[in-house]
GROMACS .gro file of C-alpha atoms in nm:
model
  141
    1ALA     CA    1  -4.211   3.841   3.743
    2GLY     CA    2  -3.847   3.938   3.799
    3PHE     CA    3  -3.731   3.590   3.696
    4PHE     CA    4  -3.943   3.605   3.380
    5ILE     CA    5  -3.797   3.943   3.281
    6TRP     CA    6  -3.440   3.837   3.365
    7GLU     CA    7  -3.475   3.514   3.164
    8ARG     CA    8  -3.632   3.696   2.868
    9TYR     CA    9  -3.359   3.961   2.841
   10GLN     CA   10  -3.080   3.714   2.918
   11GLY     CA   11  -3.198   3.510   2.619
   12TYR     CA   12  -3.212   3.827   2.409
   13GLY     CA   13  -2.850   3.904   2.502
   14GLU     CA   14  -2.742   3.562   2.382
   15TYR     CA   15  -2.940   3.611   2.061
   16ARG     CA   16  -2.782   3.957   2.012
   17ASP     CA   17  -2.432   3.807   2.066
   18TYR     CA   18  -2.510   3.531   1.817
   19LYS     CA   19  -2.629   3.782   1.555
   20ALA     CA   20  -2.313   3.994   1.602
   21LEU     CA   21  -2.097   3.684   1.559
   22GLU     CA   22  -2.296   3.586   1.250
   23ARG     CA   23  -2.246   3.937   1.103
   24ARG     CA   24  -1.869   3.921   1.162
   25TYR     CA   25  -1.858   3.576   1.000
   26ILE     CA   26  -2.048   3.688   0.689
   27GLU     CA   27  -1.835   4.003   0.655
   28ALA     CA   28  -1.510   3.806   0.684
   29MET     CA   29  -1.626   3.539   0.439
   30THR     CA   30  -1.745   3.803   0.189
   31GLU     CA   31  -1.409   3.984   0.205
   32ASP     CA   32  -1.218   3.656   0.166
   33SER     CA   33  -1.178   3.681  -0.211
   34TYR     CA   34  -0.847   3.499  -0.267
   35GLY     CA   35  -0.914   3.191  -0.476
   36GLY     CA   36  -1.037   3.078  -0.811
   37LYS     CA   37  -1.369   3.015  -0.975
   38THR     CA   38  -1.284   2.643  -0.986
   39PRO     CA   39  -1.102   2.416  -0.739
   40GLN     CA   40  -0.824   2.363  -0.996
   41GLU     CA   41  -0.777   2.739  -1.040
   42THR     CA   42  -0.737   2.786  -0.664
   43LEU     CA   43  -0.494   2.497  -0.646
   44ASP     CA   44  -0.292   2.642  -0.937
   45LEU     CA   45  -0.277   2.984  -0.766
   46PHE     CA   46  -0.163   2.814  -0.445
   47VAL     CA   47   0.114   2.630  -0.631
   48VAL     CA   48   0.238   2.954  -0.790
   49ALA     CA   49   0.254   3.117  -0.445
   50LEU     CA   50   0.448   2.816  -0.312
   51LYS     CA   51   0.696   2.836  -0.600
   52ASP     CA   52   0.741   3.208  -0.530
   53GLU     CA   53   0.790   3.123  -0.160
   54ASP     CA   54   0.516   3.375  -0.080
   55VAL     CA   55   0.371   3.208   0.228
   56GLU     CA   56   0.151   3.509   0.308
   57LEU     CA   57  -0.023   3.478  -0.028
   58ALA     CA   58  -0.030   3.097  -0.016
   59SER     CA   59  -0.202   3.106   0.323
   60LYS     CA   60  -0.480   3.326   0.180
   61TYR     CA   61  -0.603   3.038  -0.037
   62PHE     CA   62  -0.706   2.849   0.278
   63MET     CA   63  -1.054   2.871   0.426
   64LEU     CA   64  -1.088   3.084   0.739
   65ASP     CA   65  -1.103   2.880   1.059
   66ASP     CA   66  -1.359   2.915   1.341
   67ASN     CA   67  -1.172   3.220   1.471
   68LEU     CA   68  -1.185   3.381   1.124
   69SER     CA   69  -0.810   3.333   1.096
   70ARG     CA   70  -0.554   3.144   0.887
   71GLU     CA   71  -0.275   3.179   1.140
   72LYS     CA   72  -0.235   2.801   1.171
   73TRP     CA   73  -0.172   2.767   0.796
   74LEU     CA   74   0.061   3.066   0.785
   75LYS     CA   75   0.274   2.923   1.069
   76THR     CA   76   0.286   2.582   0.898
   77LEU     CA   77   0.388   2.733   0.564
   78LYS     CA   78   0.658   2.941   0.733
   79ILE     CA   79   0.802   2.622   0.885
   80PHE     CA   80   0.797   2.455   0.541
   81LYS     CA   81   0.975   2.759   0.397
   82GLU     CA   82   1.243   2.742   0.668
   83GLN     CA   83   1.287   2.372   0.587
   84GLY     CA   84   1.321   2.455   0.216
   85VAL     CA   85   1.041   2.224   0.104
   86LEU     CA   86   0.794   2.467  -0.058
   87ASP     CA   87   0.920   2.392  -0.411
   88ASP     CA   88   0.899   2.016  -0.348
   89MET     CA   89   0.548   2.062  -0.217
   90ALA     CA   90   0.449   2.262  -0.526
   91ARG     CA   91   0.600   2.002  -0.757
   92ASP     CA   92   0.418   1.718  -0.579
   93ILE     CA   93   0.085   1.899  -0.598
   94GLU     CA   94   0.133   1.977  -0.966
   95GLY     CA   95   0.240   1.631  -1.066
   96LYS     CA   96   0.049   1.396  -0.840
   97THR     CA   97  -0.300   1.537  -0.777
   98GLN     CA   98  -0.614   1.398  -0.929
   99GLU     CA   99  -0.979   1.467  -0.867
  100ASP     CA  100  -1.127   1.239  -0.602
  101LYS     CA  101  -1.468   1.174  -0.755
  102GLU     CA  102  -1.585   0.946  -0.475
  103GLY     CA  103  -1.510   1.180  -0.185
  104LYS     CA  104  -1.750   1.461  -0.276
  105THR     CA  105  -2.028   1.527  -0.026
  106ASP     CA  106  -2.214   1.811  -0.204
  107GLU     CA  107  -2.173   2.070  -0.480
  108ASN     CA  108  -1.971   2.299  -0.250
  109ASP     CA  109  -1.720   2.025  -0.173
  110PHE     CA  110  -1.430   1.910  -0.391
  111LYS     CA  111  -1.139   1.684  -0.316
  112PHE     CA  112  -0.806   1.615  -0.478
  113VAL     CA  113  -0.608   1.305  -0.397
  114MET     CA  114  -0.235   1.247  -0.427
  115TYR     CA  115  -0.104   0.896  -0.478
  116ASP     CA  116   0.238   0.776  -0.369
  117GLU     CA  117   0.472   0.563  -0.579
  118ASN     CA  118   0.289   0.245  -0.466
  119GLY     CA  119  -0.045   0.376  -0.588
  120ASP     CA  120  -0.172   0.431  -0.234
  121VAL     CA  121  -0.335   0.754  -0.124
  122GLY     CA  122  -0.056   0.972   0.012
  123ALA     CA  123  -0.258   1.287   0.081
  124ARG     CA  124  -0.591   1.456   0.023
  125ILE     CA  125  -0.662   1.819  -0.048
  126ASN     CA  126  -1.012   1.919   0.060
  127MET     CA  127  -1.165   2.222  -0.110
  128ARG     CA  128  -1.476   2.417  -0.010
  129PHE     CA  129  -1.670   2.678  -0.206
  130ASN     CA  130  -1.703   3.009  -0.024
  131GLN     CA  131  -2.062   3.099  -0.106
  132TYR     CA  132  -2.017   3.458   0.011
  133SER     CA  133  -1.720   3.556  -0.209
  134LYS     CA  134  -1.785   3.293  -0.478
  135VAL     CA  135  -1.434   3.142  -0.478
  136TRP     CA  136  -1.297   2.799  -0.399
  137LYS     CA  137  -1.078   2.769  -0.088
  138ILE     CA  138  -0.848   2.498   0.050
  139GLU     CA  139  -1.016   2.353   0.356
  140SER     CA  140  -0.739   2.111   0.453
  141LEU     CA  141  -0.421   1.969   0.314
   0.00000   0.00000   0.00000
């Protein structure tokens, strides 16, 4: 009987921890309102932040990671700022991105592709719709 009770409440504890984690995730995603109503609008806002060298703002257009953070993107953008390449990055995104119509997996997924001077794919920008705050976010770059 003791084993049955222990196993039952141990499972409940895991369920309770899962529900708390789920609540934190939903709250964070709902509050994550930086972005546009379309993938292009989010990308345009990101480019403006890059041109202004506002890496804090630029990082907010990225999707939250598994730890509900964007620290990785903020650190990367700070390095790019130190290297003086934010304006080049903005110019490349503005001038070389096109919709990748073949890469879409569902209606909450959108991809841009950037071609190099040889016509080869140089980079992809993956976008994801945040269903909680109803804005498009950059998933990866």
